[in-house]
Coordinates of C-alpha atoms and ligand atoms in Angstrom, one line a residue:
M331 CA 0.2 7.5 -30.8
P332 CA 0.8 5.6 -27.5
E333 CA -1.9 3.0 -26.5
T334 CA -5.0 4.2 -24.6
I335 CA -5.5 2.0 -21.6
L336 CA -8.9 0.0 -21.7
N337 CA -11.1 -0.7 -18.8
Y338 CA -12.0 -4.4 -17.9
I339 CA -15.7 -4.9 -17.1
N340 CA -17.7 -8.1 -17.0
G341 CA -14.9 -10.2 -18.4
Q342 CA -14.5 -7.9 -21.4
W343 CA -11.8 -5.2 -22.3
R344 CA -13.8 -2.0 -23.2
A345 CA -12.6 1.4 -24.5
S346 CA -13.7 4.3 -22.3
A347 CA -15.8 7.0 -23.6
A348 CA -13.6 9.5 -21.8
T349 CA -12.8 12.8 -23.3
E350 CA -9.8 13.6 -21.1
F351 CA -6.6 11.6 -20.6
V352 CA -3.5 11.5 -18.6
E353 CA -0.3 10.9 -20.3
V354 CA 1.8 7.9 -18.8
T355 CA 5.5 8.5 -19.1
N356 CA 8.7 6.7 -18.3
P357 CA 10.0 8.8 -15.5
A358 CA 13.7 8.0 -16.5
T359 CA 13.5 9.2 -20.0
G360 CA 10.3 11.3 -20.3
E361 CA 9.1 9.0 -23.2
R362 CA 5.4 8.6 -23.5
L363 CA 4.3 5.0 -22.7
A364 CA 0.4 5.2 -22.8
R365 CA -2.5 7.3 -21.9
T366 CA -5.1 6.7 -19.1
P367 CA -8.7 7.7 -19.9
L368 CA -10.3 9.6 -17.0
S369 CA -13.3 7.3 -17.2
P370 CA -16.8 8.9 -16.5
P371 CA -19.0 7.8 -13.6
S372 CA -21.3 5.8 -16.2
E373 CA -18.2 3.3 -16.5
V374 CA -17.9 3.0 -12.8
D375 CA -21.7 2.1 -12.9
A376 CA -21.2 -0.5 -15.5
A377 CA -18.3 -2.1 -13.5
A378 CA -20.3 -1.9 -10.1
R379 CA -23.4 -3.4 -11.9
A380 CA -21.4 -6.3 -13.4
A381 CA -19.7 -6.9 -10.0
A382 CA -23.2 -7.0 -8.3
A383 CA -24.6 -9.3 -10.9
A384 CA -21.8 -11.7 -10.4
F385 CA -21.9 -11.6 -6.6
P386 CA -24.7 -14.1 -6.0
A387 CA -23.2 -17.0 -7.8
W388 CA -19.7 -16.1 -6.6
R389 CA -20.6 -16.0 -2.9
A390 CA -22.4 -19.3 -3.3
T391 CA -19.3 -21.0 -4.8
P392 CA -17.7 -23.1 -2.1
A393 CA -14.6 -21.4 -0.6
G394 CA -12.5 -24.4 -1.7
D395 CA -13.6 -23.8 -5.3
R396 CA -13.1 -20.0 -5.1
I397 CA -9.5 -20.3 -4.4
Q398 CA -8.8 -22.5 -7.4
P399 CA -8.4 -19.5 -9.7
M400 CA -6.2 -17.9 -7.0
F401 CA -3.8 -20.8 -7.2
K402 CA -3.8 -20.3 -11.0
L403 CA -3.2 -16.7 -10.6
K404 CA -0.1 -17.3 -8.3
F405 CA 1.4 -19.4 -11.0
L406 CA 0.7 -17.0 -13.7
L407 CA 2.2 -14.1 -11.7
E408 CA 5.3 -16.3 -11.2
E409 CA 5.4 -17.1 -14.9
H410 CA 5.2 -13.3 -15.8
F411 CA 7.1 -12.2 -12.8
D412 CA 10.0 -10.5 -14.7
D413 CA 7.7 -8.9 -17.2
L414 CA 5.6 -7.3 -14.4
A415 CA 8.7 -6.0 -12.8
R416 CA 10.0 -4.6 -16.1
I417 CA 6.6 -2.8 -16.6
I418 CA 6.8 -1.4 -13.0
T419 CA 10.3 0.0 -13.6
L420 CA 9.3 1.5 -16.8
E421 CA 6.2 3.4 -15.7
N422 CA 7.1 4.0 -12.0
G423 CA 10.9 4.4 -12.2
K424 CA 12.0 2.2 -9.3
T425 CA 15.0 -0.3 -10.0
F426 CA 14.2 -3.6 -11.5
G427 CA 15.4 -5.3 -8.2
E428 CA 12.8 -3.1 -6.2
A429 CA 10.2 -4.0 -8.7
Q430 CA 10.9 -7.7 -8.2
G431 CA 10.7 -7.1 -4.5
E432 CA 7.4 -5.4 -5.0
M433 CA 5.9 -8.3 -7.0
R434 CA 7.1 -10.8 -4.5
R435 CA 5.0 -9.1 -1.8
A436 CA 2.2 -9.1 -4.1
I437 CA 2.3 -12.8 -4.7
E438 CA 2.6 -13.5 -0.8
N439 CA -0.8 -12.1 -0.4
V440 CA -2.3 -14.4 -3.1
E441 CA -0.6 -17.3 -1.2
V442 CA -2.1 -16.2 2.1
A443 CA -5.6 -15.7 0.7
C444 CA -5.6 -19.3 -0.6
G445 CA -6.0 -20.3 3.1
I446 CA -9.4 -18.8 3.1
P447 CA -11.3 -22.0 3.8
M448 CA -9.7 -21.9 7.3
M449 CA -9.3 -18.1 7.8
M450 CA -12.9 -17.2 7.2
Q451 CA -14.4 -19.9 9.6
G452 CA -16.7 -18.7 12.3
D453 CA -17.3 -19.9 16.0
V454 CA -19.8 -22.2 17.6
L455 CA -21.0 -22.7 21.2
E456 CA -23.3 -25.6 21.9
D457 CA -25.8 -25.1 24.7
V458 CA -25.6 -21.4 25.4
A459 CA -29.0 -22.2 27.2
R460 CA -30.5 -25.7 27.6
G461 CA -31.1 -27.0 24.0
I462 CA -30.0 -24.0 22.4
D463 CA -26.7 -23.5 20.3
E464 CA -25.3 -20.3 19.0
Y465 CA -22.8 -19.8 16.1
M466 CA -21.2 -17.0 14.1
I467 CA -20.7 -17.3 10.4
R468 CA -18.8 -14.9 8.2
Q469 CA -20.3 -13.8 4.8
P470 CA -19.0 -11.6 2.1
V471 CA -19.9 -8.0 2.1
G472 CA -20.8 -7.6 -1.6
V473 CA -19.2 -5.4 -4.2
C474 CA -15.9 -3.8 -2.9
A475 CA -13.4 -1.4 -4.4
T476 CA -9.7 -0.4 -4.2
I477 CA -8.3 3.0 -5.2
A478 CA -4.5 2.8 -5.5
P479 CA -1.6 5.2 -5.4
F480 CA 1.4 5.4 -7.9
N481 CA 4.2 4.1 -5.8
F482 CA 3.5 0.4 -5.7
P483 CA 1.3 -0.2 -8.9
G484 CA 1.5 -4.1 -8.6
M485 CA 1.7 -4.8 -4.8
I486 CA -0.9 -2.4 -3.2
P487 CA -4.2 -3.7 -4.8
F488 CA -2.9 -7.2 -3.5
W489 CA -3.2 -6.1 0.2
F490 CA -6.9 -6.4 -0.4
L491 CA -8.0 -7.9 -3.6
P492 CA -7.1 -11.6 -3.0
Y493 CA -8.7 -11.7 0.4
A494 CA -11.8 -10.0 -0.9
L495 CA -12.3 -12.4 -3.8
A496 CA -11.4 -15.5 -1.7
C497 CA -14.0 -14.4 0.8
G498 CA -16.8 -14.3 -1.9
N499 CA -16.9 -10.6 -2.7
T500 CA -16.7 -9.2 -6.2
Y501 CA -14.4 -6.4 -7.1
V502 CA -13.8 -3.0 -8.9
V503 CA -10.1 -1.8 -8.9
K504 CA -9.3 2.0 -9.8
P505 CA -5.4 2.0 -10.4
S506 CA -3.4 5.2 -10.2
E507 CA -3.9 7.0 -13.5
R508 CA -0.1 7.7 -13.5
V509 CA 0.9 3.9 -13.6
P510 CA -1.8 1.9 -15.2
L511 CA 0.2 -0.4 -17.3
T512 CA 1.1 -2.8 -14.4
M513 CA -2.5 -3.4 -13.5
K514 CA -3.5 -3.7 -17.1
K515 CA -1.0 -6.7 -17.3
I516 CA -2.2 -8.1 -14.1
F517 CA -5.7 -8.0 -15.5
E518 CA -4.7 -9.9 -18.5
L519 CA -3.5 -12.6 -16.0
L520 CA -6.7 -12.3 -13.8
A521 CA -8.6 -12.9 -17.2
Q522 CA -6.8 -16.2 -17.7
A523 CA -6.9 -17.3 -14.1
G524 CA -10.7 -18.5 -14.5
F525 CA -12.7 -15.9 -12.3
P526 CA -16.3 -15.9 -13.8
P527 CA -17.1 -12.6 -15.7
G528 CA -17.9 -9.6 -13.4
V529 CA -16.1 -11.0 -10.3
V530 CA -13.2 -8.7 -10.9
N531 CA -13.3 -5.4 -12.9
M532 CA -11.1 -2.4 -13.5
V533 CA -11.9 1.1 -14.2
N534 CA -9.2 3.7 -15.0
G535 CA -9.4 7.4 -14.1
G536 CA -8.6 10.1 -11.6
A537 CA -10.6 12.1 -9.0
E538 CA -13.9 12.0 -10.7
T539 CA -13.6 8.3 -11.2
T540 CA -12.7 7.8 -7.6
N541 CA -15.6 9.9 -6.4
A542 CA -18.0 7.8 -8.5
V543 CA -16.6 4.7 -6.8
L544 CA -17.1 6.4 -3.4
D545 CA -20.7 7.4 -4.1
H546 CA -22.0 4.1 -5.9
P547 CA -24.7 2.6 -4.0
L548 CA -23.8 -0.9 -5.1
I549 CA -20.3 -0.7 -3.8
K550 CA -20.3 -1.6 -0.1
A551 CA -16.6 -1.4 0.9
I552 CA -13.8 0.7 -0.1
T553 CA -10.0 0.4 0.4
F554 CA -7.9 3.3 -0.4
V555 CA -4.1 4.1 -0.3
G556 CA -2.7 7.4 -1.1
S557 CA -1.9 10.7 0.5
T558 CA -3.4 11.9 3.8
N559 CA -5.6 14.6 2.4
I560 CA -7.2 12.4 -0.1
A561 CA -7.4 9.5 2.4
R562 CA -9.4 11.8 4.7
H563 CA -11.5 12.8 1.8
V564 CA -12.3 9.1 0.8
Y565 CA -13.0 8.1 4.5
A566 CA -15.5 10.9 5.0
R567 CA -17.2 10.6 1.7
A568 CA -17.5 6.8 1.6
S569 CA -18.5 6.4 5.2
A570 CA -21.2 9.1 4.8
H571 CA -22.9 6.7 2.5
G572 CA -22.7 4.0 5.1
K573 CA -19.9 2.0 3.5
R574 CA -17.0 0.4 5.3
V575 CA -13.8 2.1 4.6
Q576 CA -10.3 1.7 5.3
A577 CA -8.0 4.5 4.1
Q578 CA -4.2 4.5 4.3
G579 CA -2.6 8.0 4.1
G580 CA 0.9 9.6 4.0
A581 CA 3.9 9.2 6.4
K582 CA 7.0 10.9 7.8
N583 CA 8.9 8.0 9.3
P584 CA 11.6 8.7 11.8
T585 CA 14.6 6.2 12.8
I586 CA 16.5 6.6 16.0
I587 CA 20.2 5.6 16.1
L588 CA 21.6 5.0 19.5
P589 CA 25.4 5.1 20.2
D590 CA 25.4 1.3 20.8
A591 CA 24.0 0.5 17.4
D592 CA 26.0 -1.5 14.8
L593 CA 26.8 1.4 12.8
D594 CA 27.9 -0.3 9.5
M595 CA 24.6 -2.3 9.6
A596 CA 22.6 0.9 10.5
T597 CA 24.0 3.0 7.8
K598 CA 23.4 0.5 5.0
I599 CA 19.9 -0.3 6.1
V600 CA 18.9 3.3 6.7
A601 CA 20.4 4.4 3.2
D602 CA 18.2 1.6 1.6
S603 CA 15.2 2.8 3.5
A604 CA 15.7 6.6 2.7
F605 CA 16.8 6.4 -0.8
G606 CA 15.4 3.0 -2.1
C607 CA 12.5 3.5 -4.4
A608 CA 13.8 7.1 -4.5
G609 CA 12.2 7.8 -1.2
Q610 CA 8.8 7.1 -2.7
R611 CA 7.8 4.5 -0.1
C612 CA 5.3 5.0 2.6
L613 CA 7.7 3.3 4.8
A614 CA 10.8 5.1 3.8
T615 CA 12.8 6.6 6.6
S616 CA 12.8 10.3 6.1
L617 CA 14.1 11.5 9.4
V618 CA 17.1 10.2 11.5
F619 CA 17.4 11.2 15.2
T620 CA 20.9 10.4 16.4
V621 CA 21.2 10.2 20.0
G622 CA 24.4 11.4 21.9
E623 CA 27.7 10.1 20.3
A624 CA 26.0 8.5 17.4
R625 CA 25.8 11.8 16.0
K626 CA 29.3 12.2 14.4
S627 CA 30.0 8.7 13.1
F628 CA 26.5 8.2 11.7
T629 CA 26.4 11.6 10.0
E630 CA 29.8 10.8 8.3
A631 CA 28.7 7.4 7.3
I632 CA 25.3 8.3 5.8
T633 CA 26.8 11.2 4.0
D634 CA 29.2 8.9 2.2
A635 CA 26.5 6.3 1.6
A636 CA 24.1 9.0 0.0
A637 CA 26.9 10.6 -2.1
S638 CA 28.0 7.3 -3.5
R639 CA 24.6 5.9 -4.4
V640 CA 24.2 5.3 -8.1
T641 CA 21.3 7.0 -9.6
G642 CA 20.0 6.1 -13.0
F643 CA 17.5 4.2 -15.2
G644 CA 16.3 1.2 -13.1
L645 CA 16.7 -1.4 -15.8
N646 CA 20.4 -0.6 -16.1
S647 CA 22.7 -3.0 -14.1
G648 CA 24.5 -1.4 -11.1
V649 CA 21.8 1.4 -10.7
Q650 CA 20.8 1.7 -7.0
M651 CA 18.1 4.4 -7.3
G652 CA 15.7 5.5 -10.0
P653 CA 14.0 8.8 -10.7
V654 CA 10.9 10.2 -9.0
I655 CA 7.5 9.9 -10.6
S656 CA 7.3 13.2 -12.7
P657 CA 8.9 16.5 -13.4
A658 CA 6.2 18.1 -11.1
S659 CA 7.4 15.9 -8.3
K660 CA 11.0 16.7 -9.0
T661 CA 10.2 20.5 -8.7
R662 CA 8.3 20.0 -5.6
I663 CA 11.1 18.1 -3.9
E664 CA 13.6 20.5 -4.9
A665 CA 11.6 23.4 -3.6
L666 CA 11.2 21.6 -0.2
I667 CA 15.0 21.1 -0.1
E668 CA 15.4 24.8 -0.7
K669 CA 12.9 25.6 2.0
G670 CA 14.9 23.5 4.4
V671 CA 18.2 25.2 3.5
Q672 CA 16.4 28.7 4.0
E673 CA 15.2 27.3 7.5
G674 CA 18.7 26.9 8.4
A675 CA 19.5 23.3 7.6
Q676 CA 22.9 22.3 6.1
A677 CA 22.8 20.4 2.8
L678 CA 25.5 17.8 3.6
V679 CA 24.7 16.0 0.2
D680 CA 22.6 18.1 -2.2
G681 CA 20.8 16.0 -4.9
R682 CA 19.4 18.9 -6.8
G683 CA 20.1 20.0 -10.3
K684 CA 22.0 16.9 -11.2
Q685 CA 21.4 14.9 -14.5
V686 CA 22.1 11.2 -15.5
T687 CA 24.1 11.1 -18.6
G688 CA 22.0 9.8 -21.4
Y689 CA 18.7 10.3 -19.5
E690 CA 18.5 14.0 -19.6
G691 CA 14.6 13.9 -20.1
G692 CA 14.4 12.0 -16.7
S693 CA 13.0 13.3 -13.4
F694 CA 16.1 12.6 -11.2
V695 CA 16.7 14.0 -7.8
H696 CA 19.9 12.5 -6.3
P697 CA 20.2 11.5 -2.7
T698 CA 20.1 14.4 -0.4
V699 CA 21.1 14.7 3.4
L700 CA 20.0 17.7 5.3
S701 CA 21.4 18.3 8.9
G702 CA 20.3 20.6 11.7
L703 CA 16.6 20.7 11.0
Q704 CA 14.3 23.2 12.8
P705 CA 12.2 21.4 15.3
Q706 CA 8.9 22.8 13.8
G707 CA 10.2 23.4 10.4
E708 CA 8.9 22.2 7.0
I709 CA 11.4 19.3 6.5
I710 CA 10.6 17.8 10.0
C711 CA 6.9 17.9 9.4
T712 CA 6.1 17.6 5.6
E713 CA 6.1 14.3 3.8
I714 CA 8.5 15.0 1.0
F715 CA 8.2 11.6 -0.9
G716 CA 11.6 11.8 -2.4
P717 CA 15.1 10.7 -1.6
V718 CA 15.7 13.3 1.0
L719 CA 16.9 12.4 4.5
G720 CA 16.8 14.9 7.4
L721 CA 19.2 14.5 10.5
V722 CA 18.3 15.7 14.0
H723 CA 20.7 15.5 16.9
L724 CA 19.3 14.7 20.2
N725 CA 20.7 13.8 23.7
T726 CA 18.2 11.0 25.0
V727 CA 15.8 8.5 23.6
E728 CA 13.0 10.2 25.5
E729 CA 13.5 13.4 23.4
A730 CA 13.4 11.2 20.4
L731 CA 10.2 9.5 21.5
A732 CA 8.6 12.9 22.3
L733 CA 9.4 14.1 18.7
I734 CA 7.8 10.8 17.2
N735 CA 4.8 10.9 19.4
G736 CA 4.2 14.6 18.7
G737 CA 4.3 14.1 14.9
Q738 CA 1.2 14.2 12.7
Y739 CA 1.9 10.7 11.2
G740 CA 2.1 7.3 12.7
N741 CA 3.1 4.9 9.8
M742 CA 6.5 3.6 11.0
A743 CA 9.3 4.3 13.4
C744 CA 12.6 2.4 13.7
L745 CA 15.4 2.1 16.3
F746 CA 18.9 0.9 15.8
T747 CA 20.6 -0.4 19.1
S748 CA 22.1 -3.4 20.7
S749 CA 20.2 -2.8 23.9
G750 CA 17.2 -5.1 24.6
A751 CA 15.9 -2.6 27.3
A752 CA 15.9 0.4 24.9
A753 CA 14.3 -1.7 22.2
R754 CA 11.5 -2.7 24.5
Q755 CA 10.8 0.7 25.8
F756 CA 10.8 1.9 22.1
R757 CA 8.5 -0.7 20.9
S758 CA 6.1 -0.1 23.8
E759 CA 6.0 3.8 23.8
A760 CA 6.3 4.8 20.0
E761 CA 2.9 5.9 18.8
V762 CA 3.1 4.4 15.3
G763 CA 1.5 1.3 13.7
N764 CA 4.6 -0.3 12.3
V765 CA 7.9 -0.7 14.4
G766 CA 11.4 -1.7 13.2
I767 CA 14.0 -2.8 15.6
N768 CA 17.3 -2.9 13.7
I769 CA 15.1 -2.9 10.5
G770 CA 14.8 0.0 8.0
V771 CA 11.5 -0.7 6.2
A772 CA 9.3 -2.4 8.8
A773 CA 6.7 -3.7 6.2
P774 CA 4.5 -6.4 7.7
M775 CA 4.3 -9.7 5.9
A776 CA 1.1 -10.7 4.1
Y777 CA -0.2 -12.5 7.3
F778 CA 0.1 -9.5 9.5
P779 CA -1.9 -6.3 9.2
F780 CA -0.3 -3.4 7.5
S781 CA -0.8 -1.0 10.4
G782 CA -0.7 2.7 10.5
W783 CA -1.9 5.2 13.2
K784 CA -2.8 8.9 13.5
D785 CA -3.0 10.6 10.0
S786 CA -1.5 7.7 8.4
F787 CA -4.6 5.7 8.6
F788 CA -8.3 6.3 8.8
G789 CA -10.5 3.3 9.8
I790 CA -10.1 0.4 12.1
L791 CA -9.2 -2.8 10.2
H792 CA -6.1 -2.7 8.1
G793 CA -5.1 -4.5 4.9
Q794 CA -3.6 -8.0 4.7
G795 CA -4.0 -11.2 6.6
K796 CA -6.7 -11.6 9.3
H797 CA -7.7 -8.0 9.3
A798 CA -8.5 -8.2 5.5
V799 CA -10.6 -11.2 6.3
E800 CA -12.5 -9.3 8.8
F801 CA -12.9 -6.3 6.7
F802 CA -14.2 -8.3 3.6
T803 CA -16.8 -10.3 5.7
Q804 CA -19.7 -9.4 7.8
T805 CA -20.6 -11.6 10.8
K806 CA -23.9 -13.3 11.3
V807 CA -24.9 -14.9 14.6
I808 CA -27.4 -17.6 14.7
V809 CA -29.2 -18.7 17.8
E810 CA -30.8 -22.0 17.2
R811 CA -33.3 -24.4 19.0
W812 CA -35.0 -27.5 17.8
P813 CA -38.0 -27.9 20.1
Q814 CA -38.9 -31.6 19.4
E815 CA -35.4 -32.7 20.0
W816 CA -35.0 -30.6 23.0
S817 CA -38.4 -31.9 24.6
R818 CA -37.3 -35.4 23.9
Q819 CA -34.0 -34.9 25.7
F820 CA -35.1 -32.8 28.7
Ligands
LIG2098 P1 -2.6 10.4 -4.2 O1 -3.5 10.7 -2.9 O2 -2.4 11.6 -5.1 O3 -3.5 9.4 -5.1 C1 -4.1 8.2 -4.7 C2 -5.3 7.8 -5.4 O4 -6.4 8.9 -5.2 C3 -5.2 7.8 -7.0 O5 -5.8 6.7 -7.5 C4 -5.8 9.1 -7.4 O6 -6.4 8.9 -8.7 C5 -6.9 9.5 -6.3 N1 -7.2 10.8 -6.2 C6 -6.2 11.8 -6.3 N2 -6.8 12.9 -6.0 C7 -7.9 12.7 -5.7 C8 -9.1 13.7 -5.4 N3 -9.0 15.0 -5.3 N4 -10.3 13.1 -5.2 C9 -10.5 11.7 -5.3 N5 -9.4 10.9 -5.6 C10 -8.3 11.5 -5.9 O7 -1.3 9.6 -3.9 P2 -0.2 9.1 -4.8 O8 0.7 10.4 -5.0 O9 -0.6 8.4 -6.0 O10 0.6 8.2 -3.8 C11 1.6 8.7 -2.9 C12 1.0 8.8 -1.5 O11 0.4 7.6 -1.0 C13 1.9 9.3 -0.4 O12 1.5 10.2 0.4 C14 2.3 8.0 0.3 O13 2.7 8.1 1.6 C15 0.9 7.3 0.3 N6 1.0 6.0 0.6 C16 0.7 5.4 1.7 C17 0.8 4.0 2.0 C18 0.4 3.5 3.3 O14 0.4 2.4 3.5 N7 0.0 4.2 4.3 C19 1.3 3.2 1.1 C20 1.6 3.8 -0.2 C21 1.5 5.1 -0.5

């Protein structure tokens, strides 16, 4: 019997009273690793109450003291870096190198949050009127929560959690029920880092558990990352309760290749973007718009790159791409490739129906390249979230920009060129929140906001850096006069 994941509430590991469970499997083998309890609302309530009880003492702890457990956490994460990456590969499927990259980005956010004593400072203006001073201070919001997706089980909660804790908030994390083992390990480290009981809590579960978080009156702020339909639901439901919400949704990220691009570099980078993490990245390139003469050479080069990519179990050396998350996901991706072919696309490389020797139980879809997509067809519009790259051939940058700006999503768009003028126009006119110029995965560093526009984001303030500090604090403005002193002076 595989282990049942525990919840972590008020500094204690607790078995859930759940009666339903989700099986957690290694997507490369189909082997059962654990089961996630679908925790009932009463367990969200216990976590929210523990976090609310811990809040007064934690917010009164000086910022310089609050970051001490954060420094300890940074060193614990470094010490267990490879263990964590290994767990990510086992439950999510991405390669060990990709999992290490994920944990590096998580740790960067811990490092940035250690600067909170400067980042959460307010503003002061003396003498706004005679003898009157005015100042703004930032105070924590209260109990906050994160609801996470399956594709970055280690990194995504760290876009929010370190900033929230350092600002003096207390926390509840609801990991993806499909990949709970990484957060379980991280909570073992959080437990050693020295945060007081109740400051950080974890409740495992699915939709019902999420909804209990969204509805709970003690939880004041919600961060969500996942698919667009659920992001929309989370934003509407939590904000109807008056909570502050940031909800990151899905994506369909285009990359433009101009004829003056460095083709070798562009091919390598676009292949890594499209097929890295088996295309299960919200910043994966899923469409390439080749302009003019870039068409022939790029099509040939990317076809070779896709066909030669080594797919397999992510812990094996030499493997460049792992499986997709589940058999259901594989079925869905293969059905979408078929839909594209029926719409008239040509499968230049077809990753369907292929197995990896020795891993016959795995959910592998090999890299796929589709050419000649229909402008309003399924493959141009739908987020596939698999290793499928669609090619569209155009004559001008303006046509490409029109396609980008007419799209539903606005997470990322990239341009490959050696022209500064083309890059400048693109940067200015692309209606997306993250832009790459000769970059394939334009992921903002921890000290920049992870932007996202249109149906890729609901809210105003994004995760990471200064935006996170603003999201996890509320401003208070004080206007102050001391009459005796004032009357003496004037
Ligand atoms: P998902 O939307 O299925 O699940 C995300 C979370 O929502 C999980 O914790 C899940 O338990 C919960 N959930 C699922 N259905 C629910 C429902 N009906 N009601 C309430 N809660 C529910 O997403 P996923 O498949 O885990 O992750 C992949 C998606 O996440 C992709 O669309 C990807 O683009 C997106 N994503 C976006 C970003 C970004 O920065 N914009 C980053 C990573 C992933």
